[in-house]
Amino acid sequence: LREDTQRLLCKLGARQLSNVAHGMAKARMPNRGEWAVLWAQIAQEAAARVGEFDPQNLANTAWAFATAGHAAPALFEAV
């Protein structure tokens, strides 16, 4: 699942990125090891396209990163 998600990140829209982050946080995917790499990749993709996010997507994404305890300064700066 993690590897497939990593491969598809560049093809996802803002809502899908938000949904992936939200789902990972709800499923308590850890912010360590290989999962931390995926969290970082989601943050990078989201920061690059933050202008495409609607308010709900932004809120869900912020919640997901806060819940996972993943610091994403570039993403939060972009928001």
PDB file of N, CA, C and O in Angstrom:
ATOM      1  N   LEU A   1       0.831  -1.193   0.000  1.00  0.00           N
ATOM      2  CA  LEU A   1       0.000   0.000   0.000  1.00  0.00           C
ATOM      3  C   LEU A   1       0.874   1.254   0.000  1.00  0.00           C
ATOM      4  O   LEU A   1       0.642   2.177  -0.764  1.00  0.00           O
ATOM      5  N   ARG A   2       1.894   1.251   0.868  1.00  0.00           N
ATOM      6  CA  ARG A   2       2.765   2.409   0.961  1.00  0.00           C
ATOM      7  C   ARG A   2       3.484   2.663  -0.354  1.00  0.00           C
ATOM      8  O   ARG A   2       3.525   3.790  -0.845  1.00  0.00           O
ATOM      9  N   GLU A   3       4.014   1.613  -0.942  1.00  0.00           N
ATOM     10  CA  GLU A   3       4.753   1.767  -2.189  1.00  0.00           C
ATOM     11  C   GLU A   3       3.853   2.224  -3.335  1.00  0.00           C
ATOM     12  O   GLU A   3       4.243   3.071  -4.138  1.00  0.00           O
ATOM     13  N   ASP A   4       2.648   1.676  -3.401  1.00  0.00           N
ATOM     14  CA  ASP A   4       1.702   2.104  -4.437  1.00  0.00           C
ATOM     15  C   ASP A   4       1.322   3.565  -4.257  1.00  0.00           C
ATOM     16  O   ASP A   4       1.238   4.322  -5.224  1.00  0.00           O
ATOM     17  N   THR A   5       1.106   3.974  -3.026  1.00  0.00           N
ATOM     18  CA  THR A   5       0.762   5.368  -2.748  1.00  0.00           C
ATOM     19  C   THR A   5       1.901   6.286  -3.157  1.00  0.00           C
ATOM     20  O   THR A   5       1.670   7.327  -3.790  1.00  0.00           O
ATOM     21  N   GLN A   6       3.119   5.906  -2.815  1.00  0.00           N
ATOM     22  CA  GLN A   6       4.273   6.729  -3.192  1.00  0.00           C
ATOM     23  C   GLN A   6       4.362   6.896  -4.707  1.00  0.00           C
ATOM     24  O   GLN A   6       4.641   7.973  -5.204  1.00  0.00           O
ATOM     25  N   ARG A   7       4.116   5.837  -5.427  1.00  0.00           N
ATOM     26  CA  ARG A   7       4.196   5.873  -6.883  1.00  0.00           C
ATOM     27  C   ARG A   7       3.113   6.773  -7.488  1.00  0.00           C
ATOM     28  O   ARG A   7       3.332   7.422  -8.503  1.00  0.00           O
ATOM     29  N   LEU A   8       1.964   6.838  -6.851  1.00  0.00           N
ATOM     30  CA  LEU A   8       0.827   7.575  -7.406  1.00  0.00           C
ATOM     31  C   LEU A   8       0.698   9.019  -6.934  1.00  0.00           C
ATOM     32  O   LEU A   8      -0.137   9.762  -7.456  1.00  0.00           O
ATOM     33  N   LEU A   9       1.485   9.432  -5.961  1.00  0.00           N
ATOM     34  CA  LEU A   9       1.319  10.765  -5.375  1.00  0.00           C
ATOM     35  C   LEU A   9       1.303  11.882  -6.409  1.00  0.00           C
ATOM     36  O   LEU A   9       0.487  12.803  -6.319  1.00  0.00           O
ATOM     37  N   CYS A  10       2.184  11.826  -7.381  1.00  0.00           N
ATOM     38  CA  CYS A  10       2.279  12.916  -8.365  1.00  0.00           C
ATOM     39  C   CYS A  10       1.051  12.989  -9.265  1.00  0.00           C
ATOM     40  O   CYS A  10       0.832  14.004  -9.926  1.00  0.00           O
ATOM     41  N   LYS A  11       0.225  11.957  -9.260  1.00  0.00           N
ATOM     42  CA  LYS A  11      -0.973  11.929 -10.103  1.00  0.00           C
ATOM     43  C   LYS A  11      -2.235  12.340  -9.349  1.00  0.00           C
ATOM     44  O   LYS A  11      -3.289  12.503  -9.952  1.00  0.00           O
ATOM     45  N   LEU A  12      -2.128  12.516  -8.043  1.00  0.00           N
ATOM     46  CA  LEU A  12      -3.297  12.827  -7.226  1.00  0.00           C
ATOM     47  C   LEU A  12      -3.592  14.319  -7.227  1.00  0.00           C
ATOM     48  O   LEU A  12      -2.690  15.143  -7.244  1.00  0.00           O
ATOM     49  N   GLY A  13      -4.858  14.643  -7.161  1.00  0.00           N
ATOM     50  CA  GLY A  13      -5.285  16.024  -7.010  1.00  0.00           C
ATOM     51  C   GLY A  13      -5.259  16.424  -5.547  1.00  0.00           C
ATOM     52  O   GLY A  13      -4.953  15.618  -4.661  1.00  0.00           O
ATOM     53  N   ALA A  14      -5.602  17.664  -5.291  1.00  0.00           N
ATOM     54  CA  ALA A  14      -5.570  18.195  -3.934  1.00  0.00           C
ATOM     55  C   ALA A  14      -6.481  17.402  -2.989  1.00  0.00           C
ATOM     56  O   ALA A  14      -6.076  17.063  -1.875  1.00  0.00           O
ATOM     57  N   ARG A  15      -7.673  17.116  -3.430  1.00  0.00           N
ATOM     58  CA  ARG A  15      -8.601  16.382  -2.565  1.00  0.00           C
ATOM     59  C   ARG A  15      -8.077  14.987  -2.261  1.00  0.00           C
ATOM     60  O   ARG A  15      -8.169  14.506  -1.129  1.00  0.00           O
ATOM     61  N   GLN A  16      -7.511  14.330  -3.274  1.00  0.00           N
ATOM     62  CA  GLN A  16      -6.991  12.987  -3.063  1.00  0.00           C
ATOM     63  C   GLN A  16      -5.790  13.000  -2.116  1.00  0.00           C
ATOM     64  O   GLN A  16      -5.669  12.124  -1.258  1.00  0.00           O
ATOM     65  N   LEU A  17      -4.907  13.995  -2.270  1.00  0.00           N
ATOM     66  CA  LEU A  17      -3.774  14.111  -1.342  1.00  0.00           C
ATOM     67  C   LEU A  17      -4.268  14.297   0.091  1.00  0.00           C
ATOM     68  O   LEU A  17      -3.768  13.677   1.021  1.00  0.00           O
ATOM     69  N   SER A  18      -5.257  15.159   0.226  1.00  0.00           N
ATOM     70  CA  SER A  18      -5.843  15.395   1.534  1.00  0.00           C
ATOM     71  C   SER A  18      -6.450  14.114   2.095  1.00  0.00           C
ATOM     72  O   SER A  18      -6.263  13.789   3.276  1.00  0.00           O
ATOM     73  N   ASN A  19      -7.154  13.379   1.263  1.00  0.00           N
ATOM     74  CA  ASN A  19      -7.785  12.128   1.700  1.00  0.00           C
ATOM     75  C   ASN A  19      -6.748  11.084   2.105  1.00  0.00           C
ATOM     76  O   ASN A  19      -6.955  10.349   3.073  1.00  0.00           O
ATOM     77  N   VAL A  20      -5.640  11.008   1.370  1.00  0.00           N
ATOM     78  CA  VAL A  20      -4.579  10.058   1.723  1.00  0.00           C
ATOM     79  C   VAL A  20      -4.004  10.418   3.082  1.00  0.00           C
ATOM     80  O   VAL A  20      -3.863   9.561   3.966  1.00  0.00           O
ATOM     81  N   ALA A  21      -3.661  11.687   3.282  1.00  0.00           N
ATOM     82  CA  ALA A  21      -3.105  12.116   4.565  1.00  0.00           C
ATOM     83  C   ALA A  21      -4.095  11.869   5.697  1.00  0.00           C
ATOM     84  O   ALA A  21      -3.723  11.348   6.763  1.00  0.00           O
ATOM     85  N   HIS A  22      -5.342  12.217   5.475  1.00  0.00           N
ATOM     86  CA  HIS A  22      -6.375  12.030   6.490  1.00  0.00           C
ATOM     87  C   HIS A  22      -6.544  10.547   6.820  1.00  0.00           C
ATOM     88  O   HIS A  22      -6.615  10.163   7.993  1.00  0.00           O
ATOM     89  N   GLY A  23      -6.596   9.719   5.795  1.00  0.00           N
ATOM     90  CA  GLY A  23      -6.746   8.281   6.007  1.00  0.00           C
ATOM     91  C   GLY A  23      -5.565   7.677   6.751  1.00  0.00           C
ATOM     92  O   GLY A  23      -5.737   6.817   7.625  1.00  0.00           O
ATOM     93  N   MET A  24      -4.375   8.134   6.417  1.00  0.00           N
ATOM     94  CA  MET A  24      -3.189   7.634   7.115  1.00  0.00           C
ATOM     95  C   MET A  24      -3.222   8.022   8.586  1.00  0.00           C
ATOM     96  O   MET A  24      -2.876   7.208   9.451  1.00  0.00           O
ATOM     97  N   ALA A  25      -3.633   9.247   8.876  1.00  0.00           N
ATOM     98  CA  ALA A  25      -3.712   9.680  10.272  1.00  0.00           C
ATOM     99  C   ALA A  25      -4.782   8.895  11.025  1.00  0.00           C
ATOM    100  O   ALA A  25      -4.562   8.463  12.162  1.00  0.00           O
ATOM    101  N   LYS A  26      -5.928   8.695  10.397  1.00  0.00           N
ATOM    102  CA  LYS A  26      -7.008   7.928  11.043  1.00  0.00           C
ATOM    103  C   LYS A  26      -6.586   6.485  11.302  1.00  0.00           C
ATOM    104  O   LYS A  26      -6.976   5.890  12.306  1.00  0.00           O
ATOM    105  N   ALA A  27      -5.789   5.928  10.385  1.00  0.00           N
ATOM    106  CA  ALA A  27      -5.317   4.556  10.533  1.00  0.00           C
ATOM    107  C   ALA A  27      -4.077   4.466  11.426  1.00  0.00           C
ATOM    108  O   ALA A  27      -3.538   3.386  11.641  1.00  0.00           O
ATOM    109  N   ARG A  28      -3.644   5.628  11.923  1.00  0.00           N
ATOM    110  CA  ARG A  28      -2.488   5.717  12.826  1.00  0.00           C
ATOM    111  C   ARG A  28      -1.207   5.177  12.184  1.00  0.00           C
ATOM    112  O   ARG A  28      -0.418   4.487  12.826  1.00  0.00           O
ATOM    113  N   MET A  29      -1.034   5.536  10.904  1.00  0.00           N
ATOM    114  CA  MET A  29       0.208   5.175  10.236  1.00  0.00           C
ATOM    115  C   MET A  29       1.331   5.963  10.895  1.00  0.00           C
ATOM    116  O   MET A  29       1.230   7.179  11.040  1.00  0.00           O
ATOM    117  N   PRO A  30       2.383   5.284  11.299  1.00  0.00           N
ATOM    118  CA  PRO A  30       3.414   5.951  12.097  1.00  0.00           C
ATOM    119  C   PRO A  30       4.219   6.979  11.316  1.00  0.00           C
ATOM    120  O   PRO A  30       4.358   6.897  10.109  1.00  0.00           O
ATOM    121  N   ASN A  31       4.749   7.911  12.048  1.00  0.00           N
ATOM    122  CA  ASN A  31       5.630   8.925  11.483  1.00  0.00           C
ATOM    123  C   ASN A  31       7.069   8.521  11.779  1.00  0.00           C
ATOM    124  O   ASN A  31       7.820   9.230  12.419  1.00  0.00           O
ATOM    125  N   ARG A  32       7.414   7.328  11.346  1.00  0.00           N
ATOM    126  CA  ARG A  32       8.783   6.836  11.520  1.00  0.00           C
ATOM    127  C   ARG A  32       9.057   5.785  10.443  1.00  0.00           C
ATOM    128  O   ARG A  32       8.142   5.248   9.830  1.00  0.00           O
ATOM    129  N   GLY A  33      10.321   5.539  10.237  1.00  0.00           N
ATOM    130  CA  GLY A  33      10.726   4.554   9.249  1.00  0.00           C
ATOM    131  C   GLY A  33      10.277   4.924   7.849  1.00  0.00           C
ATOM    132  O   GLY A  33      10.283   6.099   7.468  1.00  0.00           O
ATOM    133  N   GLU A  34       9.872   3.934   7.095  1.00  0.00           N
ATOM    134  CA  GLU A  34       9.448   4.158   5.715  1.00  0.00           C
ATOM    135  C   GLU A  34       8.152   4.957   5.624  1.00  0.00           C
ATOM    136  O   GLU A  34       7.908   5.621   4.630  1.00  0.00           O
ATOM    137  N   TRP A  35       7.332   4.884   6.674  1.00  0.00           N
ATOM    138  CA  TRP A  35       6.105   5.678   6.666  1.00  0.00           C
ATOM    139  C   TRP A  35       6.422   7.165   6.773  1.00  0.00           C
ATOM    140  O   TRP A  35       5.728   7.988   6.195  1.00  0.00           O
ATOM    141  N   ALA A  36       7.472   7.518   7.505  1.00  0.00           N
ATOM    142  CA  ALA A  36       7.868   8.926   7.610  1.00  0.00           C
ATOM    143  C   ALA A  36       8.270   9.478   6.250  1.00  0.00           C
ATOM    144  O   ALA A  36       8.016  10.648   5.950  1.00  0.00           O
ATOM    145  N   VAL A  37       8.851   8.632   5.429  1.00  0.00           N
ATOM    146  CA  VAL A  37       9.205   9.044   4.072  1.00  0.00           C
ATOM    147  C   VAL A  37       7.939   9.390   3.289  1.00  0.00           C
ATOM    148  O   VAL A  37       7.884  10.404   2.596  1.00  0.00           O
ATOM    149  N   LEU A  38       6.916   8.559   3.422  1.00  0.00           N
ATOM    150  CA  LEU A  38       5.656   8.835   2.730  1.00  0.00           C
ATOM    151  C   LEU A  38       5.017  10.122   3.253  1.00  0.00           C
ATOM    152  O   LEU A  38       4.538  10.943   2.465  1.00  0.00           O
ATOM    153  N   TRP A  39       5.035  10.332   4.565  1.00  0.00           N
ATOM    154  CA  TRP A  39       4.499  11.580   5.117  1.00  0.00           C
ATOM    155  C   TRP A  39       5.226  12.779   4.518  1.00  0.00           C
ATOM    156  O   TRP A  39       4.605  13.777   4.145  1.00  0.00           O
ATOM    157  N   ALA A  40       6.540  12.671   4.403  1.00  0.00           N
ATOM    158  CA  ALA A  40       7.334  13.776   3.846  1.00  0.00           C
ATOM    159  C   ALA A  40       6.999  14.003   2.376  1.00  0.00           C
ATOM    160  O   ALA A  40       6.918  15.149   1.912  1.00  0.00           O
ATOM    161  N   GLN A  41       6.787  12.932   1.641  1.00  0.00           N
ATOM    162  CA  GLN A  41       6.440  13.064   0.223  1.00  0.00           C
ATOM    163  C   GLN A  41       5.064  13.702   0.047  1.00  0.00           C
ATOM    164  O   GLN A  41       4.870  14.533  -0.845  1.00  0.00           O
ATOM    165  N   ILE A  42       4.125  13.333   0.883  1.00  0.00           N
ATOM    166  CA  ILE A  42       2.794  13.952   0.819  1.00  0.00           C
ATOM    167  C   ILE A  42       2.913  15.436   1.127  1.00  0.00           C
ATOM    168  O   ILE A  42       2.307  16.267   0.444  1.00  0.00           O
ATOM    169  N   ALA A  43       3.688  15.775   2.142  1.00  0.00           N
ATOM    170  CA  ALA A  43       3.872  17.185   2.493  1.00  0.00           C
ATOM    171  C   ALA A  43       4.474  17.960   1.330  1.00  0.00           C
ATOM    172  O   ALA A  43       4.046  19.082   1.035  1.00  0.00           O
ATOM    173  N   GLN A  44       5.450  17.380   0.672  1.00  0.00           N
ATOM    174  CA  GLN A  44       6.092  18.045  -0.457  1.00  0.00           C
ATOM    175  C   GLN A  44       5.110  18.263  -1.605  1.00  0.00           C
ATOM    176  O   GLN A  44       5.037  19.355  -2.178  1.00  0.00           O
ATOM    177  N   GLU A  45       4.350  17.240  -1.942  1.00  0.00           N
ATOM    178  CA  GLU A  45       3.355  17.365  -3.014  1.00  0.00           C
ATOM    179  C   GLU A  45       2.291  18.399  -2.656  1.00  0.00           C
ATOM    180  O   GLU A  45       1.902  19.216  -3.483  1.00  0.00           O
ATOM    181  N   ALA A  46       1.810  18.349  -1.425  1.00  0.00           N
ATOM    182  CA  ALA A  46       0.764  19.273  -0.994  1.00  0.00           C
ATOM    183  C   ALA A  46       1.270  20.712  -0.988  1.00  0.00           C
ATOM    184  O   ALA A  46       0.560  21.623  -1.424  1.00  0.00           O
ATOM    185  N   ALA A  47       2.484  20.931  -0.514  1.00  0.00           N
ATOM    186  CA  ALA A  47       3.046  22.287  -0.474  1.00  0.00           C
ATOM    187  C   ALA A  47       3.176  22.852  -1.886  1.00  0.00           C
ATOM    188  O   ALA A  47       2.916  24.037  -2.107  1.00  0.00           O
ATOM    189  N   ALA A  48       3.554  22.012  -2.817  1.00  0.00           N
ATOM    190  CA  ALA A  48       3.732  22.471  -4.195  1.00  0.00           C
ATOM    191  C   ALA A  48       2.408  22.863  -4.848  1.00  0.00           C
ATOM    192  O   ALA A  48       2.381  23.674  -5.769  1.00  0.00           O
ATOM    193  N   ARG A  49       1.303  22.304  -4.335  1.00  0.00           N
ATOM    194  CA  ARG A  49       0.000  22.559  -4.963  1.00  0.00           C
ATOM    195  C   ARG A  49      -1.027  23.112  -3.992  1.00  0.00           C
ATOM    196  O   ARG A  49      -2.227  22.964  -4.186  1.00  0.00           O
ATOM    197  N   VAL A  50      -0.555  23.790  -2.960  1.00  0.00           N
ATOM    198  CA  VAL A  50      -1.452  24.272  -1.915  1.00  0.00           C
ATOM    199  C   VAL A  50      -2.542  25.191  -2.471  1.00  0.00           C
ATOM    200  O   VAL A  50      -3.651  25.238  -1.933  1.00  0.00           O
ATOM    201  N   GLY A  51      -2.268  25.883  -3.549  1.00  0.00           N
ATOM    202  CA  GLY A  51      -3.264  26.757  -4.160  1.00  0.00           C
ATOM    203  C   GLY A  51      -4.458  26.029  -4.737  1.00  0.00           C
ATOM    204  O   GLY A  51      -5.509  26.626  -4.980  1.00  0.00           O
ATOM    205  N   GLU A  52      -4.345  24.736  -4.929  1.00  0.00           N
ATOM    206  CA  GLU A  52      -5.441  23.921  -5.461  1.00  0.00           C
ATOM    207  C   GLU A  52      -6.374  23.407  -4.367  1.00  0.00           C
ATOM    208  O   GLU A  52      -7.449  22.890  -4.664  1.00  0.00           O
ATOM    209  N   PHE A  53      -5.952  23.538  -3.126  1.00  0.00           N
ATOM    210  CA  PHE A  53      -6.736  23.004  -2.005  1.00  0.00           C
ATOM    211  C   PHE A  53      -7.868  23.947  -1.641  1.00  0.00           C
ATOM    212  O   PHE A  53      -7.678  25.157  -1.574  1.00  0.00           O
ATOM    213  N   ASP A  54      -9.042  23.386  -1.394  1.00  0.00           N
ATOM    214  CA  ASP A  54     -10.116  24.211  -0.858  1.00  0.00           C
ATOM    215  C   ASP A  54      -9.978  24.209   0.674  1.00  0.00           C
ATOM    216  O   ASP A  54      -9.146  23.478   1.224  1.00  0.00           O
ATOM    217  N   PRO A  55     -10.744  25.049   1.375  1.00  0.00           N
ATOM    218  CA  PRO A  55     -10.590  25.139   2.839  1.00  0.00           C
ATOM    219  C   PRO A  55     -10.727  23.796   3.564  1.00  0.00           C
ATOM    220  O   PRO A  55      -9.983  23.527   4.512  1.00  0.00           O
ATOM    221  N   GLN A  56     -11.650  22.953   3.117  1.00  0.00           N
ATOM    222  CA  GLN A  56     -11.827  21.645   3.776  1.00  0.00           C
ATOM    223  C   GLN A  56     -10.610  20.762   3.573  1.00  0.00           C
ATOM    224  O   GLN A  56     -10.150  20.093   4.505  1.00  0.00           O
ATOM    225  N   ASN A  57     -10.047  20.765   2.365  1.00  0.00           N
ATOM    226  CA  ASN A  57      -8.831  19.981   2.106  1.00  0.00           C
ATOM    227  C   ASN A  57      -7.686  20.468   2.976  1.00  0.00           C
ATOM    228  O   ASN A  57      -6.916  19.656   3.513  1.00  0.00           O
ATOM    229  N   LEU A  58      -7.546  21.782   3.101  1.00  0.00           N
ATOM    230  CA  LEU A  58      -6.482  22.343   3.950  1.00  0.00           C
ATOM    231  C   LEU A  58      -6.665  21.924   5.404  1.00  0.00           C
ATOM    232  O   LEU A  58      -5.701  21.522   6.064  1.00  0.00           O
ATOM    233  N   ALA A  59      -7.890  22.015   5.890  1.00  0.00           N
ATOM    234  CA  ALA A  59      -8.161  21.645   7.281  1.00  0.00           C
ATOM    235  C   ALA A  59      -7.878  20.166   7.520  1.00  0.00           C
ATOM    236  O   ALA A  59      -7.248  19.801   8.524  1.00  0.00           O
ATOM    237  N   ASN A  60      -8.319  19.311   6.613  1.00  0.00           N
ATOM    238  CA  ASN A  60      -8.093  17.873   6.770  1.00  0.00           C
ATOM    239  C   ASN A  60      -6.603  17.537   6.720  1.00  0.00           C
ATOM    240  O   ASN A  60      -6.124  16.686   7.476  1.00  0.00           O
ATOM    241  N   THR A  61      -5.882  18.197   5.834  1.00  0.00           N
ATOM    242  CA  THR A  61      -4.452  17.942   5.710  1.00  0.00           C
ATOM    243  C   THR A  61      -3.708  18.424   6.953  1.00  0.00           C
ATOM    244  O   THR A  61      -2.857  17.705   7.496  1.00  0.00           O
ATOM    245  N   ALA A  62      -4.034  19.611   7.421  1.00  0.00           N
ATOM    246  CA  ALA A  62      -3.396  20.131   8.639  1.00  0.00           C
ATOM    247  C   ALA A  62      -3.680  19.215   9.825  1.00  0.00           C
ATOM    248  O   ALA A  62      -2.779  18.898  10.608  1.00  0.00           O
ATOM    249  N   TRP A  63      -4.928  18.781   9.949  1.00  0.00           N
ATOM    250  CA  TRP A  63      -5.305  17.862  11.029  1.00  0.00           C
ATOM    251  C   TRP A  63      -4.490  16.581  10.939  1.00  0.00           C
ATOM    252  O   TRP A  63      -3.983  16.074  11.952  1.00  0.00           O
ATOM    253  N   ALA A  64      -4.364  16.030   9.734  1.00  0.00           N
ATOM    254  CA  ALA A  64      -3.649  14.769   9.550  1.00  0.00           C
ATOM    255  C   ALA A  64      -2.195  14.883   9.987  1.00  0.00           C
ATOM    256  O   ALA A  64      -1.686  14.016  10.716  1.00  0.00           O
ATOM    257  N   PHE A  65      -1.528  15.943   9.566  1.00  0.00           N
ATOM    258  CA  PHE A  65      -0.123  16.104   9.931  1.00  0.00           C
ATOM    259  C   PHE A  65       0.040  16.362  11.424  1.00  0.00           C
ATOM    260  O   PHE A  65       0.969  15.849  12.041  1.00  0.00           O
ATOM    261  N   ALA A  66      -0.862  17.134  12.002  1.00  0.00           N
ATOM    262  CA  ALA A  66      -0.801  17.376  13.447  1.00  0.00           C
ATOM    263  C   ALA A  66      -1.049  16.086  14.221  1.00  0.00           C
ATOM    264  O   ALA A  66      -0.349  15.795  15.193  1.00  0.00           O
ATOM    265  N   THR A  67      -2.013  15.313  13.797  1.00  0.00           N
ATOM    266  CA  THR A  67      -2.348  14.060  14.466  1.00  0.00           C
ATOM    267  C   THR A  67      -1.200  13.061  14.367  1.00  0.00           C
ATOM    268  O   THR A  67      -0.896  12.360  15.335  1.00  0.00           O
ATOM    269  N   ALA A  68      -0.564  13.015  13.209  1.00  0.00           N
ATOM    270  CA  ALA A  68       0.562  12.096  13.013  1.00  0.00           C
ATOM    271  C   ALA A  68       1.835  12.590  13.689  1.00  0.00           C
ATOM    272  O   ALA A  68       2.794  11.837  13.834  1.00  0.00           O
ATOM    273  N   GLY A  69       1.852  13.855  14.076  1.00  0.00           N
ATOM    274  CA  GLY A  69       3.045  14.422  14.681  1.00  0.00           C
ATOM    275  C   GLY A  69       4.170  14.617  13.686  1.00  0.00           C
ATOM    276  O   GLY A  69       5.339  14.580  14.041  1.00  0.00           O
ATOM    277  N   HIS A  70       3.797  14.820  12.428  1.00  0.00           N
ATOM    278  CA  HIS A  70       4.808  15.014  11.387  1.00  0.00           C
ATOM    279  C   HIS A  70       4.984  16.506  11.131  1.00  0.00           C
ATOM    280  O   HIS A  70       4.069  17.182  10.666  1.00  0.00           O
ATOM    281  N   ALA A  71       6.161  17.004  11.453  1.00  0.00           N
ATOM    282  CA  ALA A  71       6.458  18.409  11.191  1.00  0.00           C
ATOM    283  C   ALA A  71       6.610  18.599   9.689  1.00  0.00           C
ATOM    284  O   ALA A  71       7.348  17.872   9.042  1.00  0.00           O
ATOM    285  N   ALA A  72       5.872  19.523   9.148  1.00  0.00           N
ATOM    286  CA  ALA A  72       5.926  19.799   7.720  1.00  0.00           C
ATOM    287  C   ALA A  72       5.998  21.318   7.534  1.00  0.00           C
ATOM    288  O   ALA A  72       5.053  21.947   7.063  1.00  0.00           O
ATOM    289  N   PRO A  73       7.129  21.931   7.927  1.00  0.00           N
ATOM    290  CA  PRO A  73       7.221  23.389   7.913  1.00  0.00           C
ATOM    291  C   PRO A  73       6.971  24.007   6.544  1.00  0.00           C
ATOM    292  O   PRO A  73       6.316  25.052   6.453  1.00  0.00           O
ATOM    293  N   ALA A  74       7.445  23.399   5.478  1.00  0.00           N
ATOM    294  CA  ALA A  74       7.232  23.958   4.134  1.00  0.00           C
ATOM    295  C   ALA A  74       5.749  23.940   3.786  1.00  0.00           C
ATOM    296  O   ALA A  74       5.230  24.896   3.197  1.00  0.00           O
ATOM    297  N   LEU A  75       5.058  22.884   4.169  1.00  0.00           N
ATOM    298  CA  LEU A  75       3.626  22.802   3.893  1.00  0.00           C
ATOM    299  C   LEU A  75       2.878  23.859   4.689  1.00  0.00           C
ATOM    300  O   LEU A  75       2.059  24.595   4.143  1.00  0.00           O
ATOM    301  N   PHE A  76       3.169  23.971   5.986  1.00  0.00           N
ATOM    302  CA  PHE A  76       2.439  24.929   6.808  1.00  0.00           C
ATOM    303  C   PHE A  76       2.800  26.367   6.448  1.00  0.00           C
ATOM    304  O   PHE A  76       1.957  27.265   6.550  1.00  0.00           O
ATOM    305  N   GLU A  77       4.007  26.594   5.978  1.00  0.00           N
ATOM    306  CA  GLU A  77       4.389  27.930   5.498  1.00  0.00           C
ATOM    307  C   GLU A  77       3.600  28.272   4.236  1.00  0.00           C
ATOM    308  O   GLU A  77       3.150  29.402   4.065  1.00  0.00           O
ATOM    309  N   ALA A  78       3.424  27.274   3.371  1.00  0.00           N
ATOM    310  CA  ALA A  78       2.672  27.496   2.129  1.00  0.00           C
ATOM    311  C   ALA A  78       1.205  27.787   2.414  1.00  0.00           C
ATOM    312  O   ALA A  78       0.563  28.564   1.706  1.00  0.00           O
ATOM    313  N   VAL A  79       0.674  27.168   3.465  1.00  0.00           N
ATOM    314  CA  VAL A  79      -0.727  27.383   3.833  1.00  0.00           C
ATOM    315  C   VAL A  79      -0.866  28.782   4.370  1.00  0.00           C
ATOM    316  O   VAL A  79      -1.744  29.511   4.078  1.00  0.00           O
TER     317      VAL A  79
END
